[in-house]
Every structure is written in C-alpha cells, then in structure tokens.
Amino acid sequence: MIHITDDVPVWKENYKLMTREQLNIPGLHMMGHAHFQEAYERLDTHFHTNLEFVVIVNGRQRYVVGDERYMLYGNEMFVSYPYEQHGNGYSTQDICEFIWFQIDLSSEENFLGLASPRSEYLYQQLLNYRTRTKKINSSDIALLQKLFYLLASKEVSKQNLGHSLFLEFILKNICAPDNKVKKEDYSEDIENAISYIHENLFSDISIEDIAEQCGLSASRFKAKFKEQMGVTPHSYINALKIDSAKVYLKDESLSITDISYKLNYSSSNHFASVFKKYTGCTPTEFRNQQFSYMY
C-alpha cells in the first residue's frame, strides 16, 4: 500500500502543494490546490498518517474507501482518517478544482498556533471528527481559496491573515454541528432539474428546456445550478453521458458511432473529443483497455 507523505513542495499551474515548513502553523501538515481542466491521472489507493480534508471547489471528484464509493460535487467536503486506505478507483480523476489539507494529530501542544485552552479545544474537536462528507457554503469556499494564497505569500502580514482565516474555516465547518450532504440541501427547482436531466439524458434537451421545467430563466437557472451543485449544467450532463458511455463501450456489438448516436452527440468525432477530455483516453483506447483485462 502506498504511503503518501506530501512533504515536497510543488507550484505548478494546475497543482500546488505547500508543506508544513512553508505554512509554519503547528499541526497543519500541508495544504494544496488542484485545478484539473481535463481528466487527470488516477489517484491510486494510498494512505496518510494525518487527517485529510478535501473541499471540492467546482466540478466533481470520486473517492473509494473500502467498499464505499462517494461522488462529490462542488461545495462538498470529503474526509479520510489517519492510515485509512482511499483513492478514486480505476478511473482517472474528473475535471474539477479542489483544495485539500492535512492535520497532524500527533501533538496538541500549541495546536494550530494557539495557546491553551483554545489549542486543546480544537485538537479534541478534530481528533473526534467523524463526518465523511459535508456541504460547505459558497462563502466558505471563497474563504478557503483566499486563505490558500494568503498563506502562500512571502509577506508575514498576509500569512497572519491567512492563518486567522484558516482558523475561521475550521471553526465554522469542522467544529460546528454536523451538516451532512442531504437531498434537502438542494432547492426544489434544482432537484426538479436534476430529475429532468436524468430522465432525458439521451434526448435532445437544451439548457432552456431544463430552465423552463424549473420555472427559471436560462441565466438564472445556470447560476443557481452552479451555486448549489458546484458544476455547470453542461458539465454535469456531459459527465453523466461519459459515465454511460463507459458502460456502452463494454458491449463489443456497439460501434463508437452507435454509442455517440445513443448519447445524442452531433458526431462520433465530437463524442470522442468530449470522452477524451473527461477520461484522458479515446473511446477506442478505453474499450481496448477494458477488453485487455479479460484475457
């Protein structure tokens, strides 16, 4: 089993990671920001020695822990516990943006840069944290994005502000009463939109059609859907279609053209282009990989 230590700094356009030495906050082992605008390499099953929080900013990401599978969208948080094996299965990582951080629970002294008794309070709250997924408010997502880059600054004044905002995020979203992701987190019109999309996924539906079902203008619908789901309606529909395409591709009797027609893409070339963006390979490559496992 892979043990990922996350103790090497990285600063790339789509992947950034700050180590405990850079952050200089006792108990905060690392913090990272990833922004994948196309399918990214698979996250192999691994473990950390720390408590890890992943907050999806937008898009979607899947996680597998034992026999349990989780599909998270924007504005949702996922937690893995020390030494717990997790990954994202056998698929590439989805198009998404997320911020993650790890808390080192090896000592409560000066925890997160606080003195007693405040340090002990936060330490006990995190030590006993047992909620796998949780909904995060859009304002707190923005707070997390802001504090990440403040902590990355070379100016001590900005680092201090980032530190205080990090404590605010922890207190509001981890030490506050649990707020697990539930159907009730979505308004009735967005629930109707989700149902309509699933029922008509392979039909020729437009954003205007879906908005009409919700009683909203197209612009208001798109903004409200993104706010609650953390992903645009267009991306949500495409991701669902690609999930179905993976199933169809296991049927050798169906050609790539047949599948693109079933999914209501304008052409097999368009289908192949979208499929590669969301999976990192072409439909033919995906099919060949699947059948190679059989022999």
mmCIF file of C-alpha atoms in Angstrom:
data_model
loop_
_atom_site.group_PDB
_atom_site.id
_atom_site.type_symbol
_atom_site.label_atom_id
_atom_site.label_comp_id
_atom_site.label_asym_id
_atom_site.label_seq_id
_atom_site.Cartn_x
_atom_site.Cartn_y
_atom_site.Cartn_z
ATOM 1 C CA MET A 1 0.000 0.000 0.000
ATOM 2 C CA ILE A 2 1.283 3.480 -0.918
ATOM 3 C CA HIS A 3 2.043 5.945 1.867
ATOM 4 C CA ILE A 4 1.894 9.496 0.502
ATOM 5 C CA THR A 5 3.840 11.866 2.736
ATOM 6 C CA ASP A 6 3.040 15.146 0.901
ATOM 7 C CA ASP A 7 6.232 16.743 2.193
ATOM 8 C CA VAL A 8 7.651 18.004 -1.118
ATOM 9 C CA PRO A 9 6.558 21.492 -2.241
ATOM 10 C CA VAL A 10 5.023 21.851 -5.709
ATOM 11 C CA TRP A 11 3.915 25.003 -7.528
ATOM 12 C CA LYS A 12 2.560 24.253 -10.997
ATOM 13 C CA GLU A 13 -0.278 25.880 -12.891
ATOM 14 C CA ASN A 14 -2.743 23.056 -12.182
ATOM 15 C CA TYR A 15 -1.252 21.593 -8.988
ATOM 16 C CA LYS A 16 0.152 23.398 -5.958
ATOM 17 C CA LEU A 17 1.269 21.997 -2.613
ATOM 18 C CA MET A 18 2.645 23.819 0.431
ATOM 19 C CA THR A 19 4.453 21.817 3.114
ATOM 20 C CA ARG A 20 4.382 22.227 6.894
ATOM 21 C CA GLU A 21 7.702 24.096 6.742
ATOM 22 C CA GLN A 22 6.229 26.655 4.349
ATOM 23 C CA LEU A 23 2.956 27.002 6.233
ATOM 24 C CA ASN A 24 4.615 27.227 9.655
ATOM 25 C CA ILE A 25 1.400 26.501 11.566
ATOM 26 C CA PRO A 26 1.810 23.739 14.196
ATOM 27 C CA GLY A 27 -0.434 20.808 13.339
ATOM 28 C CA LEU A 28 -1.090 21.848 9.719
ATOM 29 C CA HIS A 29 0.923 19.270 7.771
ATOM 30 C CA MET A 30 0.232 20.529 4.245
ATOM 31 C CA MET A 31 -2.234 22.349 2.024
ATOM 32 C CA GLY A 32 -2.751 22.014 -1.718
ATOM 33 C CA HIS A 33 -4.800 23.377 -4.601
ATOM 34 C CA ALA A 34 -5.525 21.363 -7.759
ATOM 35 C CA HIS A 35 -7.358 22.576 -10.843
ATOM 36 C CA PHE A 36 -7.794 19.878 -13.497
ATOM 37 C CA GLN A 37 -9.346 21.207 -16.709
ATOM 38 C CA GLU A 38 -9.263 17.777 -18.308
ATOM 39 C CA ALA A 39 -9.080 14.232 -16.968
ATOM 40 C CA TYR A 40 -6.042 13.770 -14.710
ATOM 41 C CA GLU A 41 -4.026 10.729 -13.707
ATOM 42 C CA ARG A 42 -5.673 8.145 -11.460
ATOM 43 C CA LEU A 43 -5.383 8.584 -7.709
ATOM 44 C CA ASP A 44 -4.015 5.218 -6.587
ATOM 45 C CA THR A 45 -5.176 3.671 -3.336
ATOM 46 C CA HIS A 46 -2.990 5.124 -0.589
ATOM 47 C CA PHE A 47 -2.989 6.338 2.988
ATOM 48 C CA HIS A 48 -1.702 9.260 5.070
ATOM 49 C CA THR A 49 -0.691 9.347 8.698
ATOM 50 C CA ASN A 50 -2.751 12.530 9.064
ATOM 51 C CA LEU A 51 -6.415 13.564 8.996
ATOM 52 C CA GLU A 52 -7.173 14.810 5.471
ATOM 53 C CA PHE A 53 -9.915 17.184 4.288
ATOM 54 C CA VAL A 54 -10.680 17.666 0.588
ATOM 55 C CA VAL A 55 -13.000 20.524 -0.389
ATOM 56 C CA ILE A 56 -14.377 20.433 -3.942
ATOM 57 C CA VAL A 57 -14.498 23.967 -5.332
ATOM 58 C CA ASN A 58 -16.163 23.030 -8.616
ATOM 59 C CA GLY A 59 -16.574 20.038 -10.900
ATOM 60 C CA ARG A 60 -16.806 16.565 -9.413
ATOM 61 C CA GLN A 61 -14.477 14.009 -7.863
ATOM 62 C CA ARG A 62 -14.998 10.404 -6.833
ATOM 63 C CA TYR A 63 -13.442 8.594 -3.881
ATOM 64 C CA VAL A 64 -13.362 4.958 -2.846
ATOM 65 C CA VAL A 65 -12.863 3.896 0.761
ATOM 66 C CA GLY A 66 -13.053 0.130 1.201
ATOM 67 C CA ASP A 67 -16.343 -0.945 -0.387
ATOM 68 C CA GLU A 68 -17.864 2.527 -0.155
ATOM 69 C CA ARG A 69 -17.951 4.878 -3.144
ATOM 70 C CA TYR A 70 -18.549 8.624 -2.958
ATOM 71 C CA MET A 71 -19.274 11.067 -5.779
ATOM 72 C CA LEU A 72 -18.725 14.646 -4.674
ATOM 73 C CA TYR A 73 -19.577 17.855 -6.469
ATOM 74 C CA GLY A 74 -18.581 21.460 -5.869
ATOM 75 C CA ASN A 75 -19.231 22.841 -2.367
ATOM 76 C CA GLU A 76 -18.791 19.444 -0.734
ATOM 77 C CA MET A 77 -16.058 18.227 1.616
ATOM 78 C CA PHE A 78 -14.642 14.709 1.909
ATOM 79 C CA VAL A 79 -12.639 13.405 4.862
ATOM 80 C CA SER A 80 -10.215 10.488 5.152
ATOM 81 C CA TYR A 81 -8.805 9.419 8.507
ATOM 82 C CA PRO A 82 -5.208 8.606 9.517
ATOM 83 C CA TYR A 83 -3.972 5.334 7.979
ATOM 84 C CA GLU A 84 -7.260 4.869 6.097
ATOM 85 C CA GLN A 85 -6.811 3.480 2.589
ATOM 86 C CA HIS A 86 -8.548 5.540 -0.086
ATOM 87 C CA GLY A 87 -8.277 6.514 -3.746
ATOM 88 C CA ASN A 88 -10.555 7.096 -6.712
ATOM 89 C CA GLY A 89 -10.816 3.552 -8.060
ATOM 90 C CA TYR A 90 -9.706 2.609 -11.544
ATOM 91 C CA SER A 91 -10.809 5.808 -13.299
ATOM 92 C CA THR A 92 -8.877 8.971 -13.994
ATOM 93 C CA GLN A 93 -9.669 11.964 -11.822
ATOM 94 C CA ASP A 94 -12.532 14.081 -13.135
ATOM 95 C CA ILE A 95 -12.452 17.648 -14.354
ATOM 96 C CA CYS A 96 -12.544 19.585 -11.107
ATOM 97 C CA GLU A 97 -10.948 22.087 -8.759
ATOM 98 C CA PHE A 98 -10.301 21.313 -5.117
ATOM 99 C CA ILE A 99 -8.313 22.420 -2.086
ATOM 100 C CA TRP A 100 -7.105 19.886 0.449
ATOM 101 C CA PHE A 101 -5.199 19.986 3.696
ATOM 102 C CA GLN A 102 -3.927 17.546 6.301
ATOM 103 C CA ILE A 103 -3.968 17.905 10.072
ATOM 104 C CA ASP A 104 -1.228 16.264 12.129
ATOM 105 C CA LEU A 105 -2.783 14.970 15.369
ATOM 106 C CA SER A 106 0.457 13.732 16.926
ATOM 107 C CA SER A 107 0.559 16.578 19.476
ATOM 108 C CA GLU A 108 -1.948 19.011 20.957
ATOM 109 C CA GLU A 109 0.715 21.425 22.226
ATOM 110 C CA ASN A 110 0.403 24.834 20.534
ATOM 111 C CA PHE A 111 -2.052 23.129 18.144
ATOM 112 C CA LEU A 112 -2.740 25.273 15.040
ATOM 113 C CA GLY A 113 -0.683 28.016 16.640
ATOM 114 C CA LEU A 114 -2.943 28.547 19.647
ATOM 115 C CA ALA A 115 -2.254 28.570 23.363
ATOM 116 C CA SER A 116 -4.078 26.500 25.976
ATOM 117 C CA PRO A 117 -7.030 26.013 26.437
ATOM 118 C CA ARG A 118 -8.016 27.011 22.875
ATOM 119 C CA SER A 119 -5.452 24.648 21.369
ATOM 120 C CA GLU A 120 -6.823 21.684 23.341
ATOM 121 C CA TYR A 121 -10.381 22.530 22.280
ATOM 122 C CA LEU A 122 -9.546 22.481 18.560
ATOM 123 C CA TYR A 123 -7.365 19.405 18.957
ATOM 124 C CA GLN A 124 -10.182 17.417 20.602
ATOM 125 C CA GLN A 125 -12.706 18.585 18.007
ATOM 126 C CA LEU A 126 -10.519 17.364 15.144
ATOM 127 C CA LEU A 127 -9.418 14.205 16.939
ATOM 128 C CA ASN A 128 -13.056 13.156 17.334
ATOM 129 C CA TYR A 129 -14.255 14.317 13.907
ATOM 130 C CA ARG A 130 -16.207 11.521 12.206
ATOM 131 C CA THR A 131 -18.224 13.008 9.339
ATOM 132 C CA ARG A 132 -17.282 11.615 5.932
ATOM 133 C CA THR A 133 -18.971 14.224 3.710
ATOM 134 C CA LYS A 134 -20.383 17.656 4.398
ATOM 135 C CA LYS A 135 -21.885 20.554 2.492
ATOM 136 C CA ILE A 136 -19.814 23.765 2.526
ATOM 137 C CA ASN A 137 -21.299 27.224 1.933
ATOM 138 C CA SER A 138 -20.138 29.095 -1.176
ATOM 139 C CA SER A 139 -18.863 31.936 1.020
ATOM 140 C CA ASP A 140 -16.653 29.498 2.945
ATOM 141 C CA ILE A 141 -15.346 28.039 -0.330
ATOM 142 C CA ALA A 142 -14.305 31.561 -1.314
ATOM 143 C CA LEU A 143 -12.742 31.991 2.149
ATOM 144 C CA LEU A 144 -10.685 28.816 1.655
ATOM 145 C CA GLN A 145 -9.488 29.944 -1.771
ATOM 146 C CA LYS A 146 -8.459 33.330 -0.371
ATOM 147 C CA LEU A 147 -6.595 31.945 2.639
ATOM 148 C CA PHE A 148 -4.659 29.467 0.496
ATOM 149 C CA TYR A 149 -2.957 32.242 -1.466
ATOM 150 C CA LEU A 150 -2.512 34.415 1.601
ATOM 151 C CA LEU A 151 -0.613 31.568 3.270
ATOM 152 C CA ALA A 152 1.479 31.223 0.104
ATOM 153 C CA SER A 153 2.505 34.895 0.267
ATOM 154 C CA LYS A 154 6.005 35.933 1.277
ATOM 155 C CA GLU A 155 4.572 38.804 3.329
ATOM 156 C CA VAL A 156 4.179 37.970 7.023
ATOM 157 C CA SER A 157 1.134 40.235 7.355
ATOM 158 C CA LYS A 158 -0.680 38.248 4.640
ATOM 159 C CA GLN A 159 0.432 34.955 6.181
ATOM 160 C CA ASN A 160 -1.046 36.062 9.508
ATOM 161 C CA LEU A 161 -4.330 36.957 7.834
ATOM 162 C CA GLY A 162 -4.341 33.587 6.049
ATOM 163 C CA HIS A 163 -3.749 31.846 9.384
ATOM 164 C CA SER A 164 -6.692 33.637 11.006
ATOM 165 C CA LEU A 165 -8.968 32.817 8.044
ATOM 166 C CA PHE A 166 -7.922 29.165 8.236
ATOM 167 C CA LEU A 167 -8.974 29.066 11.886
ATOM 168 C CA GLU A 168 -12.274 30.676 10.893
ATOM 169 C CA PHE A 169 -12.837 27.980 8.249
ATOM 170 C CA ILE A 170 -12.066 25.211 10.755
ATOM 171 C CA LEU A 171 -14.366 26.652 13.409
ATOM 172 C CA LYS A 172 -17.277 27.209 11.028
ATOM 173 C CA ASN A 173 -17.095 23.950 9.064
ATOM 174 C CA ILE A 174 -15.437 21.332 11.267
ATOM 175 C CA CYS A 175 -16.074 22.383 14.848
ATOM 176 C CA ALA A 176 -19.658 23.485 14.083
ATOM 177 C CA PRO A 177 -22.588 20.993 14.333
ATOM 178 C CA ASP A 178 -22.575 18.428 11.532
ATOM 179 C CA ASN A 179 -24.258 19.382 8.291
ATOM 180 C CA LYS A 180 -24.088 16.244 6.186
ATOM 181 C CA VAL A 181 -24.879 16.414 2.494
ATOM 182 C CA LYS A 182 -28.544 15.580 2.045
ATOM 183 C CA LYS A 183 -31.125 15.905 -0.678
ATOM 184 C CA GLU A 184 -32.664 18.792 1.284
ATOM 185 C CA ASP A 185 -29.516 20.814 0.624
ATOM 186 C CA TYR A 186 -30.839 21.456 -2.894
ATOM 187 C CA SER A 187 -33.801 23.694 -3.644
ATOM 188 C CA GLU A 188 -36.929 22.158 -5.173
ATOM 189 C CA ASP A 189 -36.325 23.705 -8.592
ATOM 190 C CA ILE A 190 -32.765 22.324 -8.775
ATOM 191 C CA GLU A 191 -33.999 18.891 -7.607
ATOM 192 C CA ASN A 192 -36.521 19.058 -10.468
ATOM 193 C CA ALA A 193 -33.729 19.964 -12.878
ATOM 194 C CA ILE A 194 -31.600 17.013 -11.751
ATOM 195 C CA SER A 195 -34.540 14.615 -12.155
ATOM 196 C CA TYR A 196 -35.355 16.034 -15.591
ATOM 197 C CA ILE A 197 -31.748 15.687 -16.737
ATOM 198 C CA HIS A 198 -31.557 12.050 -15.629
ATOM 199 C CA GLU A 199 -34.904 11.201 -17.241
ATOM 200 C CA ASN A 200 -33.989 12.861 -20.542
ATOM 201 C CA LEU A 201 -30.233 12.410 -20.584
ATOM 202 C CA PHE A 202 -30.132 10.895 -24.066
ATOM 203 C CA SER A 203 -32.717 13.233 -25.578
ATOM 204 C CA ASP A 204 -32.091 16.500 -27.372
ATOM 205 C CA ILE A 205 -32.598 18.767 -24.353
ATOM 206 C CA SER A 206 -31.216 22.271 -24.021
ATOM 207 C CA ILE A 207 -30.416 24.468 -21.047
ATOM 208 C CA GLU A 208 -33.528 26.443 -21.969
ATOM 209 C CA ASP A 209 -35.652 23.269 -21.775
ATOM 210 C CA ILE A 210 -34.340 22.434 -18.307
ATOM 211 C CA ALA A 211 -34.737 26.017 -17.095
ATOM 212 C CA GLU A 212 -38.339 26.012 -18.274
ATOM 213 C CA GLN A 213 -39.013 22.884 -16.217
ATOM 214 C CA CYS A 214 -37.727 24.787 -13.169
ATOM 215 C CA GLY A 215 -39.678 27.940 -13.869
ATOM 216 C CA LEU A 216 -36.445 29.928 -14.173
ATOM 217 C CA SER A 217 -34.781 31.949 -16.902
ATOM 218 C CA ALA A 218 -31.830 30.213 -18.550
ATOM 219 C CA SER A 219 -29.315 32.617 -16.988
ATOM 220 C CA ARG A 220 -30.827 32.326 -13.506
ATOM 221 C CA PHE A 221 -31.006 28.533 -13.814
ATOM 222 C CA LYS A 222 -27.337 28.227 -14.805
ATOM 223 C CA ALA A 223 -26.230 30.452 -11.937
ATOM 224 C CA LYS A 224 -28.409 28.665 -9.375
ATOM 225 C CA PHE A 225 -27.397 25.189 -10.585
ATOM 226 C CA LYS A 226 -23.698 26.100 -10.377
ATOM 227 C CA GLU A 227 -24.183 27.624 -6.925
ATOM 228 C CA GLN A 228 -25.843 24.501 -5.490
ATOM 229 C CA MET A 229 -24.143 21.732 -7.478
ATOM 230 C CA GLY A 230 -20.686 23.264 -7.826
ATOM 231 C CA VAL A 231 -20.615 22.463 -11.536
ATOM 232 C CA THR A 232 -22.260 23.947 -14.621
ATOM 233 C CA PRO A 233 -25.335 22.165 -16.081
ATOM 234 C CA HIS A 234 -23.391 21.487 -19.285
ATOM 235 C CA SER A 235 -20.509 19.821 -17.421
ATOM 236 C CA TYR A 236 -22.931 17.852 -15.249
ATOM 237 C CA ILE A 237 -24.731 16.468 -18.324
ATOM 238 C CA ASN A 238 -21.504 15.619 -20.136
ATOM 239 C CA ALA A 239 -20.089 13.806 -17.090
ATOM 240 C CA LEU A 240 -23.248 11.692 -16.819
ATOM 241 C CA LYS A 241 -23.128 10.866 -20.529
ATOM 242 C CA ILE A 242 -19.496 9.797 -20.301
ATOM 243 C CA ASP A 243 -20.358 7.545 -17.342
ATOM 244 C CA SER A 244 -22.962 5.868 -19.577
ATOM 245 C CA ALA A 245 -20.511 5.712 -22.479
ATOM 246 C CA LYS A 246 -18.095 3.669 -20.339
ATOM 247 C CA VAL A 247 -20.842 1.092 -19.839
ATOM 248 C CA TYR A 248 -21.769 1.003 -23.540
ATOM 249 C CA LEU A 249 -18.123 0.580 -24.559
ATOM 250 C CA LYS A 250 -18.032 -2.763 -22.763
ATOM 251 C CA ASP A 251 -20.550 -4.063 -25.320
ATOM 252 C CA GLU A 252 -18.496 -5.129 -28.350
ATOM 253 C CA SER A 253 -21.591 -5.189 -30.558
ATOM 254 C CA LEU A 254 -21.873 -1.387 -30.336
ATOM 255 C CA SER A 255 -19.653 0.725 -32.569
ATOM 256 C CA ILE A 256 -18.269 4.092 -31.457
ATOM 257 C CA THR A 257 -20.716 5.715 -33.889
ATOM 258 C CA ASP A 258 -23.612 3.736 -32.383
ATOM 259 C CA ILE A 259 -22.679 4.946 -28.910
ATOM 260 C CA SER A 260 -22.293 8.582 -29.955
ATOM 261 C CA TYR A 261 -25.760 8.348 -31.546
ATOM 262 C CA LYS A 262 -27.230 6.826 -28.372
ATOM 263 C CA LEU A 263 -25.762 9.647 -26.304
ATOM 264 C CA ASN A 264 -27.094 12.256 -28.756
ATOM 265 C CA TYR A 265 -23.718 13.720 -29.736
ATOM 266 C CA SER A 266 -23.589 15.516 -33.079
ATOM 267 C CA SER A 267 -20.868 13.214 -34.416
ATOM 268 C CA SER A 268 -18.554 10.418 -33.342
ATOM 269 C CA ASN A 269 -15.646 12.902 -33.524
ATOM 270 C CA HIS A 270 -17.398 15.239 -31.099
ATOM 271 C CA PHE A 271 -18.161 12.324 -28.792
ATOM 272 C CA ALA A 272 -14.531 11.150 -28.915
ATOM 273 C CA SER A 273 -13.287 14.659 -28.125
ATOM 274 C CA VAL A 274 -15.568 15.018 -25.076
ATOM 275 C CA PHE A 275 -14.770 11.469 -23.928
ATOM 276 C CA LYS A 276 -11.021 12.135 -24.016
ATOM 277 C CA LYS A 277 -11.412 15.401 -22.106
ATOM 278 C CA TYR A 278 -13.286 13.624 -19.304
ATOM 279 C CA THR A 279 -11.306 10.364 -19.188
ATOM 280 C CA GLY A 280 -7.861 11.060 -20.629
ATOM 281 C CA CYS A 281 -8.222 8.493 -23.426
ATOM 282 C CA THR A 282 -10.249 7.985 -26.592
ATOM 283 C CA PRO A 283 -13.304 5.670 -26.636
ATOM 284 C CA THR A 284 -11.301 3.126 -28.639
ATOM 285 C CA GLU A 285 -8.405 3.205 -26.174
ATOM 286 C CA PHE A 286 -10.805 2.831 -23.266
ATOM 287 C CA ARG A 287 -12.510 -0.137 -24.951
ATOM 288 C CA ASN A 288 -9.194 -1.835 -25.692
ATOM 289 C CA GLN A 289 -8.103 -1.379 -22.066
ATOM 290 C CA GLN A 290 -11.302 -2.966 -20.804
ATOM 291 C CA PHE A 291 -11.066 -5.988 -23.043
ATOM 292 C CA SER A 292 -7.349 -6.471 -22.372
ATOM 293 C CA TYR A 293 -8.268 -7.229 -18.720
ATOM 294 C CA MET A 294 -10.355 -10.167 -19.922
ATOM 295 C CA TYR A 295 -7.525 -12.155 -21.487
#
